[in-house]
């Protein structure tokens, strides 16, 4: 009887207009993940070099708090459709939801929007693989790295879904996330880049800790976005370490002349809000 084939982990797929960059990114992603036990999905888009990298980018994960960017985008998109500005209450809730990852504010906006409006935004945005969480559990929204990259692309570039004013609102709030929550994809970003980030984590009985980070890096000639989603982490810290290892490798490859002493160092005491989940 022939031996059973041994399953191998998928390898990142990278393409680029810049000579040698795709191979280097692919090799360095593999190196950053070597010896780590979690399941990792990655999606990178760099418009400056026309570079794209993906790994498990269509696999679904529980969103945890990264869905809050989708909630804000839905709120703004819905307001656009009704030709109105956000109310003072909505601005207050949105600011707390993004900059401090406030769960109560998120729940109020989720209840206001209802899953039907979130689904309508997802259709308009082309985020076809994303499934809103049921029964008010927004943190159990099912997301993919590719859909998160689609959202980041809409936020960072002119399009027909979100107006420039709406995009500016999202980027501004993601740029004001408190220090304790500026971990993950910003790790290793070069000086001069504007960091826009939203993170999340969540522990469940299956697949352990989910730890995610989405980031946009703009200004000073930079124009790239990075999504790293993880699960099957034994601890929250292990998930954070995995994301930051990937981020440092990718920032380094995209910015090879940046001096090591100028690279962004995230907090060593990361914090994030744990969204409510059903009793298991």
PDB file of C-alpha atoms in Angstrom:
ATOM      1  CA  UNK A   1       0.000   0.000   0.000  1.00  0.00           C
ATOM      2  CA  UNK A   2       1.330   3.408  -0.937  1.00  0.00           C
ATOM      3  CA  UNK A   3       2.061   5.768   1.995  1.00  0.00           C
ATOM      4  CA  UNK A   4      -0.557   8.392   2.689  1.00  0.00           C
ATOM      5  CA  UNK A   5       0.495  11.870   1.490  1.00  0.00           C
ATOM      6  CA  UNK A   6       1.561  14.279   4.214  1.00  0.00           C
ATOM      7  CA  UNK A   7      -0.537  17.459   4.365  1.00  0.00           C
ATOM      8  CA  UNK A   8       1.491  20.584   3.863  1.00  0.00           C
ATOM      9  CA  UNK A   9       0.622  24.097   4.949  1.00  0.00           C
ATOM     10  CA  UNK A  10      -0.301  26.503   2.153  1.00  0.00           C
ATOM     11  CA  UNK A  11       2.395  28.928   1.121  1.00  0.00           C
ATOM     12  CA  UNK A  12       1.866  32.643   0.592  1.00  0.00           C
ATOM     13  CA  UNK A  13       1.284  33.758  -2.972  1.00  0.00           C
ATOM     14  CA  UNK A  14       2.877  37.103  -3.863  1.00  0.00           C
ATOM     15  CA  UNK A  15       3.034  39.052  -7.103  1.00  0.00           C
ATOM     16  CA  UNK A  16       4.718  42.402  -7.729  1.00  0.00           C
ATOM     17  CA  UNK A  17       5.816  44.796 -10.456  1.00  0.00           C
ATOM     18  CA  UNK A  18       9.038  45.355  -8.481  1.00  0.00           C
ATOM     19  CA  UNK A  19      11.725  42.859  -9.375  1.00  0.00           C
ATOM     20  CA  UNK A  20      12.492  40.364  -6.614  1.00  0.00           C
ATOM     21  CA  UNK A  21       9.974  41.756  -4.135  1.00  0.00           C
ATOM     22  CA  UNK A  22       7.357  39.020  -4.481  1.00  0.00           C
ATOM     23  CA  UNK A  23       9.867  36.234  -3.817  1.00  0.00           C
ATOM     24  CA  UNK A  24      11.346  38.095  -0.865  1.00  0.00           C
ATOM     25  CA  UNK A  25       7.938  38.739   0.721  1.00  0.00           C
ATOM     26  CA  UNK A  26       6.886  35.124   0.271  1.00  0.00           C
ATOM     27  CA  UNK A  27      10.137  33.839   1.783  1.00  0.00           C
ATOM     28  CA  UNK A  28       9.999  36.260   4.716  1.00  0.00           C
ATOM     29  CA  UNK A  29       6.348  35.480   5.513  1.00  0.00           C
ATOM     30  CA  UNK A  30       7.265  31.795   5.703  1.00  0.00           C
ATOM     31  CA  UNK A  31      10.180  32.698   7.967  1.00  0.00           C
ATOM     32  CA  UNK A  32       8.004  34.839  10.246  1.00  0.00           C
ATOM     33  CA  UNK A  33       5.517  31.975  10.650  1.00  0.00           C
ATOM     34  CA  UNK A  34       8.078  29.224  11.174  1.00  0.00           C
ATOM     35  CA  UNK A  35       7.545  27.460  14.492  1.00  0.00           C
ATOM     36  CA  UNK A  36       4.222  29.200  15.225  1.00  0.00           C
ATOM     37  CA  UNK A  37       1.224  26.991  15.916  1.00  0.00           C
ATOM     38  CA  UNK A  38      -1.696  29.262  15.015  1.00  0.00           C
ATOM     39  CA  UNK A  39      -3.627  29.320  11.749  1.00  0.00           C
ATOM     40  CA  UNK A  40      -2.848  32.540   9.894  1.00  0.00           C
ATOM     41  CA  UNK A  41      -4.491  34.359   6.990  1.00  0.00           C
ATOM     42  CA  UNK A  42      -2.788  37.316   5.300  1.00  0.00           C
ATOM     43  CA  UNK A  43      -3.728  39.843   2.662  1.00  0.00           C
ATOM     44  CA  UNK A  44      -1.388  42.650   1.605  1.00  0.00           C
ATOM     45  CA  UNK A  45      -1.886  45.291  -1.079  1.00  0.00           C
ATOM     46  CA  UNK A  46       0.806  47.858  -1.904  1.00  0.00           C
ATOM     47  CA  UNK A  47      -0.261  50.211  -4.671  1.00  0.00           C
ATOM     48  CA  UNK A  48       3.116  51.973  -4.855  1.00  0.00           C
ATOM     49  CA  UNK A  49       4.843  48.810  -6.133  1.00  0.00           C
ATOM     50  CA  UNK A  50       1.713  47.040  -7.415  1.00  0.00           C
ATOM     51  CA  UNK A  51       2.330  44.222  -4.967  1.00  0.00           C
ATOM     52  CA  UNK A  52      -0.198  41.705  -3.650  1.00  0.00           C
ATOM     53  CA  UNK A  53       0.310  38.880  -1.147  1.00  0.00           C
ATOM     54  CA  UNK A  54      -2.242  36.381   0.117  1.00  0.00           C
ATOM     55  CA  UNK A  55      -2.288  33.377   2.432  1.00  0.00           C
ATOM     56  CA  UNK A  56      -5.533  31.574   3.315  1.00  0.00           C
ATOM     57  CA  UNK A  57      -7.168  34.839   2.293  1.00  0.00           C
ATOM     58  CA  UNK A  58     -10.596  33.276   1.693  1.00  0.00           C
ATOM     59  CA  UNK A  59     -10.775  31.340   4.985  1.00  0.00           C
ATOM     60  CA  UNK A  60     -13.417  32.615   7.412  1.00  0.00           C
ATOM     61  CA  UNK A  61     -12.628  33.687  10.981  1.00  0.00           C
ATOM     62  CA  UNK A  62     -14.743  35.089  13.816  1.00  0.00           C
ATOM     63  CA  UNK A  63     -14.193  38.825  13.531  1.00  0.00           C
ATOM     64  CA  UNK A  64     -13.875  39.930  17.164  1.00  0.00           C
ATOM     65  CA  UNK A  65     -13.478  43.728  17.268  1.00  0.00           C
ATOM     66  CA  UNK A  66     -12.048  44.299  13.785  1.00  0.00           C
ATOM     67  CA  UNK A  67     -15.686  44.262  12.598  1.00  0.00           C
ATOM     68  CA  UNK A  68     -16.057  47.697  14.173  1.00  0.00           C
ATOM     69  CA  UNK A  69     -14.558  49.249  11.031  1.00  0.00           C
ATOM     70  CA  UNK A  70     -17.324  47.564   9.031  1.00  0.00           C
ATOM     71  CA  UNK A  71     -19.910  48.898  11.486  1.00  0.00           C
ATOM     72  CA  UNK A  72     -18.600  52.458  11.095  1.00  0.00           C
ATOM     73  CA  UNK A  73     -18.437  52.119   7.317  1.00  0.00           C
ATOM     74  CA  UNK A  74     -22.016  50.848   7.259  1.00  0.00           C
ATOM     75  CA  UNK A  75     -23.157  53.780   9.401  1.00  0.00           C
ATOM     76  CA  UNK A  76     -21.503  56.295   7.084  1.00  0.00           C
ATOM     77  CA  UNK A  77     -22.737  54.561   3.925  1.00  0.00           C
ATOM     78  CA  UNK A  78     -26.288  54.483   5.255  1.00  0.00           C
ATOM     79  CA  UNK A  79     -26.106  58.177   6.176  1.00  0.00           C
ATOM     80  CA  UNK A  80     -24.870  58.925   2.641  1.00  0.00           C
ATOM     81  CA  UNK A  81     -27.886  57.170   1.175  1.00  0.00           C
ATOM     82  CA  UNK A  82     -30.207  59.350   3.243  1.00  0.00           C
ATOM     83  CA  UNK A  83     -28.232  62.519   2.419  1.00  0.00           C
ATOM     84  CA  UNK A  84     -27.500  63.354   6.034  1.00  0.00           C
ATOM     85  CA  UNK A  85     -24.557  63.910   8.326  1.00  0.00           C
ATOM     86  CA  UNK A  86     -23.948  61.787  11.410  1.00  0.00           C
ATOM     87  CA  UNK A  87     -25.722  63.001  14.533  1.00  0.00           C
ATOM     88  CA  UNK A  88     -23.772  64.105  17.602  1.00  0.00           C
ATOM     89  CA  UNK A  89     -24.765  60.827  19.289  1.00  0.00           C
ATOM     90  CA  UNK A  90     -23.531  58.762  16.341  1.00  0.00           C
ATOM     91  CA  UNK A  91     -20.227  60.638  16.227  1.00  0.00           C
ATOM     92  CA  UNK A  92     -19.702  60.040  19.952  1.00  0.00           C
ATOM     93  CA  UNK A  93     -20.494  56.331  19.652  1.00  0.00           C
ATOM     94  CA  UNK A  94     -18.340  55.916  16.546  1.00  0.00           C
ATOM     95  CA  UNK A  95     -15.356  57.642  18.151  1.00  0.00           C
ATOM     96  CA  UNK A  96     -15.520  55.431  21.244  1.00  0.00           C
ATOM     97  CA  UNK A  97     -16.056  52.308  19.120  1.00  0.00           C
ATOM     98  CA  UNK A  98     -12.938  52.814  17.013  1.00  0.00           C
ATOM     99  CA  UNK A  99     -10.461  54.715  19.188  1.00  0.00           C
ATOM    100  CA  UNK A 100     -11.143  52.774  22.410  1.00  0.00           C
ATOM    101  CA  UNK A 101     -12.845  49.668  20.968  1.00  0.00           C
ATOM    102  CA  UNK A 102     -15.843  50.352  23.205  1.00  0.00           C
ATOM    103  CA  UNK A 103     -18.237  47.404  23.054  1.00  0.00           C
ATOM    104  CA  UNK A 104     -21.301  49.193  24.410  1.00  0.00           C
ATOM    105  CA  UNK A 105     -21.034  51.846  21.694  1.00  0.00           C
ATOM    106  CA  UNK A 106     -20.679  49.144  19.061  1.00  0.00           C
ATOM    107  CA  UNK A 107     -23.754  47.304  20.319  1.00  0.00           C
ATOM    108  CA  UNK A 108     -25.824  50.490  20.177  1.00  0.00           C
ATOM    109  CA  UNK A 109     -24.799  51.182  16.586  1.00  0.00           C
ATOM    110  CA  UNK A 110     -25.291  47.531  15.592  1.00  0.00           C
ATOM    111  CA  UNK A 111     -28.803  47.594  17.040  1.00  0.00           C
ATOM    112  CA  UNK A 112     -29.541  50.862  15.234  1.00  0.00           C
ATOM    113  CA  UNK A 113     -28.293  49.582  11.878  1.00  0.00           C
ATOM    114  CA  UNK A 114     -29.690  46.056  12.180  1.00  0.00           C
ATOM    115  CA  UNK A 115     -28.040  43.179  10.269  1.00  0.00           C
ATOM    116  CA  UNK A 116     -30.107  44.079   7.204  1.00  0.00           C
ATOM    117  CA  UNK A 117     -28.231  47.359   6.681  1.00  0.00           C
ATOM    118  CA  UNK A 118     -24.890  45.716   7.393  1.00  0.00           C
ATOM    119  CA  UNK A 119     -25.687  43.094   4.752  1.00  0.00           C
ATOM    120  CA  UNK A 120     -26.700  45.832   2.304  1.00  0.00           C
ATOM    121  CA  UNK A 121     -23.371  47.602   2.839  1.00  0.00           C
ATOM    122  CA  UNK A 122     -21.453  44.346   2.408  1.00  0.00           C
ATOM    123  CA  UNK A 123     -23.186  43.782  -0.935  1.00  0.00           C
ATOM    124  CA  UNK A 124     -22.395  47.321  -2.065  1.00  0.00           C
ATOM    125  CA  UNK A 125     -18.774  46.946  -0.927  1.00  0.00           C
ATOM    126  CA  UNK A 126     -18.287  43.608  -2.669  1.00  0.00           C
ATOM    127  CA  UNK A 127     -17.485  41.890   0.640  1.00  0.00           C
ATOM    128  CA  UNK A 128     -19.386  38.784  -0.418  1.00  0.00           C
ATOM    129  CA  UNK A 129     -17.754  36.314   1.985  1.00  0.00           C
ATOM    130  CA  UNK A 130     -18.533  38.287   5.165  1.00  0.00           C
ATOM    131  CA  UNK A 131     -21.495  37.078   7.240  1.00  0.00           C
ATOM    132  CA  UNK A 132     -22.867  39.321  10.051  1.00  0.00           C
ATOM    133  CA  UNK A 133     -23.060  37.753  13.503  1.00  0.00           C
ATOM    134  CA  UNK A 134     -26.512  36.578  14.592  1.00  0.00           C
ATOM    135  CA  UNK A 135     -28.612  37.605  17.591  1.00  0.00           C
ATOM    136  CA  UNK A 136     -26.630  40.768  18.237  1.00  0.00           C
ATOM    137  CA  UNK A 137     -23.280  38.982  18.510  1.00  0.00           C
ATOM    138  CA  UNK A 138     -21.402  41.298  16.167  1.00  0.00           C
ATOM    139  CA  UNK A 139     -18.068  39.866  17.346  1.00  0.00           C
ATOM    140  CA  UNK A 140     -19.008  36.552  15.724  1.00  0.00           C
ATOM    141  CA  UNK A 141     -19.313  38.102  12.281  1.00  0.00           C
ATOM    142  CA  UNK A 142     -17.473  35.786   9.893  1.00  0.00           C
ATOM    143  CA  UNK A 143     -14.767  37.576   7.929  1.00  0.00           C
ATOM    144  CA  UNK A 144     -11.978  36.801   5.479  1.00  0.00           C
ATOM    145  CA  UNK A 145      -8.654  38.513   4.937  1.00  0.00           C
ATOM    146  CA  UNK A 146      -9.615  39.292   1.336  1.00  0.00           C
ATOM    147  CA  UNK A 147     -12.839  41.009   2.398  1.00  0.00           C
ATOM    148  CA  UNK A 148     -10.996  43.041   5.011  1.00  0.00           C
ATOM    149  CA  UNK A 149      -8.515  44.122   2.340  1.00  0.00           C
ATOM    150  CA  UNK A 150     -11.430  45.086   0.131  1.00  0.00           C
ATOM    151  CA  UNK A 151     -12.740  47.271   2.951  1.00  0.00           C
ATOM    152  CA  UNK A 152      -9.336  48.855   3.534  1.00  0.00           C
ATOM    153  CA  UNK A 153      -9.042  49.554  -0.189  1.00  0.00           C
ATOM    154  CA  UNK A 154     -12.416  51.331  -0.147  1.00  0.00           C
ATOM    155  CA  UNK A 155     -11.329  53.383   2.854  1.00  0.00           C
ATOM    156  CA  UNK A 156      -7.982  54.427   1.360  1.00  0.00           C
ATOM    157  CA  UNK A 157      -8.930  55.129  -2.274  1.00  0.00           C
ATOM    158  CA  UNK A 158     -11.696  57.103  -4.001  1.00  0.00           C
ATOM    159  CA  UNK A 159     -14.643  54.916  -4.990  1.00  0.00           C
ATOM    160  CA  UNK A 160     -18.403  54.952  -5.548  1.00  0.00           C
ATOM    161  CA  UNK A 161     -19.294  53.220  -2.254  1.00  0.00           C
ATOM    162  CA  UNK A 162     -17.854  55.603   0.349  1.00  0.00           C
ATOM    163  CA  UNK A 163     -17.530  59.338  -0.239  1.00  0.00           C
ATOM    164  CA  UNK A 164     -14.248  61.112   0.419  1.00  0.00           C
ATOM    165  CA  UNK A 165     -15.765  62.576   3.593  1.00  0.00           C
ATOM    166  CA  UNK A 166     -16.765  59.115   4.824  1.00  0.00           C
ATOM    167  CA  UNK A 167     -13.337  57.692   4.016  1.00  0.00           C
ATOM    168  CA  UNK A 168     -11.684  60.549   5.858  1.00  0.00           C
ATOM    169  CA  UNK A 169     -13.839  59.898   8.918  1.00  0.00           C
ATOM    170  CA  UNK A 170     -12.848  56.235   9.078  1.00  0.00           C
ATOM    171  CA  UNK A 171      -9.143  56.917   8.511  1.00  0.00           C
ATOM    172  CA  UNK A 172      -9.097  59.733  11.058  1.00  0.00           C
ATOM    173  CA  UNK A 173     -10.586  57.555  13.800  1.00  0.00           C
ATOM    174  CA  UNK A 174      -8.361  54.581  12.936  1.00  0.00           C
ATOM    175  CA  UNK A 175      -5.440  56.988  13.215  1.00  0.00           C
ATOM    176  CA  UNK A 176      -6.476  57.979  16.745  1.00  0.00           C
ATOM    177  CA  UNK A 177      -6.649  54.517  18.302  1.00  0.00           C
ATOM    178  CA  UNK A 178      -5.264  54.651  21.835  1.00  0.00           C
ATOM    179  CA  UNK A 179      -1.665  53.566  22.417  1.00  0.00           C
ATOM    180  CA  UNK A 180      -2.672  50.353  24.240  1.00  0.00           C
ATOM    181  CA  UNK A 181      -4.512  49.196  21.125  1.00  0.00           C
ATOM    182  CA  UNK A 182      -1.920  50.217  18.508  1.00  0.00           C
ATOM    183  CA  UNK A 183      -0.337  46.775  18.339  1.00  0.00           C
ATOM    184  CA  UNK A 184      -0.322  44.215  15.537  1.00  0.00           C
ATOM    185  CA  UNK A 185       0.091  45.324  11.916  1.00  0.00           C
ATOM    186  CA  UNK A 186       1.793  48.670  12.796  1.00  0.00           C
ATOM    187  CA  UNK A 187       4.816  46.814  14.261  1.00  0.00           C
ATOM    188  CA  UNK A 188       7.887  47.839  12.283  1.00  0.00           C
ATOM    189  CA  UNK A 189       6.204  50.578  10.224  1.00  0.00           C
ATOM    190  CA  UNK A 190       8.711  53.202   9.030  1.00  0.00           C
ATOM    191  CA  UNK A 191       8.958  56.756  10.321  1.00  0.00           C
ATOM    192  CA  UNK A 192       6.783  59.191   8.406  1.00  0.00           C
ATOM    193  CA  UNK A 193       4.018  56.707   7.660  1.00  0.00           C
ATOM    194  CA  UNK A 194       0.528  57.491   8.941  1.00  0.00           C
ATOM    195  CA  UNK A 195      -0.771  54.471  10.857  1.00  0.00           C
ATOM    196  CA  UNK A 196      -4.464  53.573  10.761  1.00  0.00           C
ATOM    197  CA  UNK A 197      -5.290  50.408  12.697  1.00  0.00           C
ATOM    198  CA  UNK A 198      -8.050  48.319  14.257  1.00  0.00           C
ATOM    199  CA  UNK A 199      -7.471  45.120  16.176  1.00  0.00           C
ATOM    200  CA  UNK A 200      -9.475  42.484  17.970  1.00  0.00           C
ATOM    201  CA  UNK A 201      -9.256  39.271  19.916  1.00  0.00           C
ATOM    202  CA  UNK A 202     -11.621  36.630  21.199  1.00  0.00           C
ATOM    203  CA  UNK A 203     -11.292  33.240  22.905  1.00  0.00           C
ATOM    204  CA  UNK A 204     -13.650  30.336  22.313  1.00  0.00           C
ATOM    205  CA  UNK A 205     -13.631  26.622  23.161  1.00  0.00           C
ATOM    206  CA  UNK A 206     -12.908  25.765  19.524  1.00  0.00           C
ATOM    207  CA  UNK A 207      -9.893  27.247  17.726  1.00  0.00           C
ATOM    208  CA  UNK A 208      -8.615  28.909  20.920  1.00  0.00           C
ATOM    209  CA  UNK A 209      -7.728  32.577  20.694  1.00  0.00           C
ATOM    210  CA  UNK A 210      -8.615  34.518  17.563  1.00  0.00           C
ATOM    211  CA  UNK A 211      -6.300  37.521  17.296  1.00  0.00           C
ATOM    212  CA  UNK A 212      -6.612  39.912  14.346  1.00  0.00           C
ATOM    213  CA  UNK A 213      -5.166  43.190  13.091  1.00  0.00           C
ATOM    214  CA  UNK A 214      -5.978  45.325  10.051  1.00  0.00           C
ATOM    215  CA  UNK A 215      -3.893  48.355   9.116  1.00  0.00           C
ATOM    216  CA  UNK A 216      -3.544  51.043   6.470  1.00  0.00           C
ATOM    217  CA  UNK A 217      -0.246  52.881   5.996  1.00  0.00           C
ATOM    218  CA  UNK A 218      -0.354  56.143   4.085  1.00  0.00           C
ATOM    219  CA  UNK A 219       1.524  59.398   3.553  1.00  0.00           C
ATOM    220  CA  UNK A 220       5.122  60.209   2.677  1.00  0.00           C
ATOM    221  CA  UNK A 221       4.889  58.097  -0.476  1.00  0.00           C
ATOM    222  CA  UNK A 222       3.371  55.082   1.258  1.00  0.00           C
ATOM    223  CA  UNK A 223       0.124  53.468   0.136  1.00  0.00           C
ATOM    224  CA  UNK A 224      -0.362  49.945   1.456  1.00  0.00           C
ATOM    225  CA  UNK A 225      -2.763  47.941   3.577  1.00  0.00           C
ATOM    226  CA  UNK A 226      -2.233  44.773   5.577  1.00  0.00           C
ATOM    227  CA  UNK A 227      -4.655  42.294   7.131  1.00  0.00           C
ATOM    228  CA  UNK A 228      -3.502  39.463   9.407  1.00  0.00           C
ATOM    229  CA  UNK A 229      -6.140  37.150  10.898  1.00  0.00           C
ATOM    230  CA  UNK A 230      -5.234  34.297  13.251  1.00  0.00           C
ATOM    231  CA  UNK A 231      -6.864  31.528  15.272  1.00  0.00           C
ATOM    232  CA  UNK A 232      -5.810  28.330  17.074  1.00  0.00           C
ATOM    233  CA  UNK A 233      -3.500  30.437  19.250  1.00  0.00           C
ATOM    234  CA  UNK A 234      -2.849  28.966  22.701  1.00  0.00           C
ATOM    235  CA  UNK A 235      -2.721  32.441  24.222  1.00  0.00           C
ATOM    236  CA  UNK A 236      -3.597  35.996  23.269  1.00  0.00           C
ATOM    237  CA  UNK A 237       0.088  36.933  23.477  1.00  0.00           C
ATOM    238  CA  UNK A 238       1.013  34.195  21.016  1.00  0.00           C
ATOM    239  CA  UNK A 239      -1.441  35.602  18.477  1.00  0.00           C
ATOM    240  CA  UNK A 240      -0.109  39.131  18.918  1.00  0.00           C
ATOM    241  CA  UNK A 241       3.465  37.905  18.509  1.00  0.00           C
ATOM    242  CA  UNK A 242       2.586  36.081  15.294  1.00  0.00           C
ATOM    243  CA  UNK A 243       0.903  39.127  13.761  1.00  0.00           C
ATOM    244  CA  UNK A 244       3.770  41.410  14.711  1.00  0.00           C
ATOM    245  CA  UNK A 245       6.383  39.016  13.310  1.00  0.00           C
ATOM    246  CA  UNK A 246       4.551  39.015   9.974  1.00  0.00           C
ATOM    247  CA  UNK A 247       4.086  42.793  10.066  1.00  0.00           C
ATOM    248  CA  UNK A 248       7.754  43.512  10.780  1.00  0.00           C
ATOM    249  CA  UNK A 249       8.837  41.308   7.884  1.00  0.00           C
ATOM    250  CA  UNK A 250       6.440  42.947   5.459  1.00  0.00           C
ATOM    251  CA  UNK A 251       7.205  46.522   6.512  1.00  0.00           C
ATOM    252  CA  UNK A 252      10.929  45.751   6.197  1.00  0.00           C
ATOM    253  CA  UNK A 253      10.555  44.338   2.694  1.00  0.00           C
ATOM    254  CA  UNK A 254       8.385  47.238   1.515  1.00  0.00           C
ATOM    255  CA  UNK A 255      10.701  49.832   3.096  1.00  0.00           C
ATOM    256  CA  UNK A 256      14.226  48.372   2.788  1.00  0.00           C
ATOM    257  CA  UNK A 257      16.012  51.697   3.360  1.00  0.00           C
ATOM    258  CA  UNK A 258      14.227  52.518   6.646  1.00  0.00           C
ATOM    259  CA  UNK A 259      16.580  52.694   9.624  1.00  0.00           C
ATOM    260  CA  UNK A 260      15.916  50.088  12.300  1.00  0.00           C
ATOM    261  CA  UNK A 261      15.945  52.651  15.104  1.00  0.00           C
ATOM    262  CA  UNK A 262      13.149  54.641  13.434  1.00  0.00           C
ATOM    263  CA  UNK A 263      10.669  51.772  13.058  1.00  0.00           C
ATOM    264  CA  UNK A 264       7.417  51.832  15.025  1.00  0.00           C
ATOM    265  CA  UNK A 265       7.496  49.846  18.259  1.00  0.00           C
ATOM    266  CA  UNK A 266       4.037  48.866  19.510  1.00  0.00           C
ATOM    267  CA  UNK A 267       3.072  48.639  23.159  1.00  0.00           C
ATOM    268  CA  UNK A 268       4.365  45.607  25.062  1.00  0.00           C
ATOM    269  CA  UNK A 269       1.092  45.554  27.012  1.00  0.00           C
ATOM    270  CA  UNK A 270      -1.560  45.250  24.299  1.00  0.00           C
ATOM    271  CA  UNK A 271      -5.180  45.705  25.278  1.00  0.00           C
ATOM    272  CA  UNK A 272      -8.429  45.025  23.461  1.00  0.00           C
ATOM    273  CA  UNK A 273     -12.099  44.657  24.330  1.00  0.00           C
ATOM    274  CA  UNK A 274     -13.492  41.115  24.442  1.00  0.00           C
ATOM    275  CA  UNK A 275     -16.844  41.089  22.613  1.00  0.00           C
ATOM    276  CA  UNK A 276     -19.772  39.213  24.102  1.00  0.00           C
ATOM    277  CA  UNK A 277     -20.352  35.654  22.855  1.00  0.00           C
ATOM    278  CA  UNK A 278     -23.020  33.040  23.695  1.00  0.00           C
ATOM    279  CA  UNK A 279     -22.325  30.703  26.587  1.00  0.00           C
ATOM    280  CA  UNK A 280     -20.561  27.607  25.345  1.00  0.00           C
TER     281      UNK A 280
END
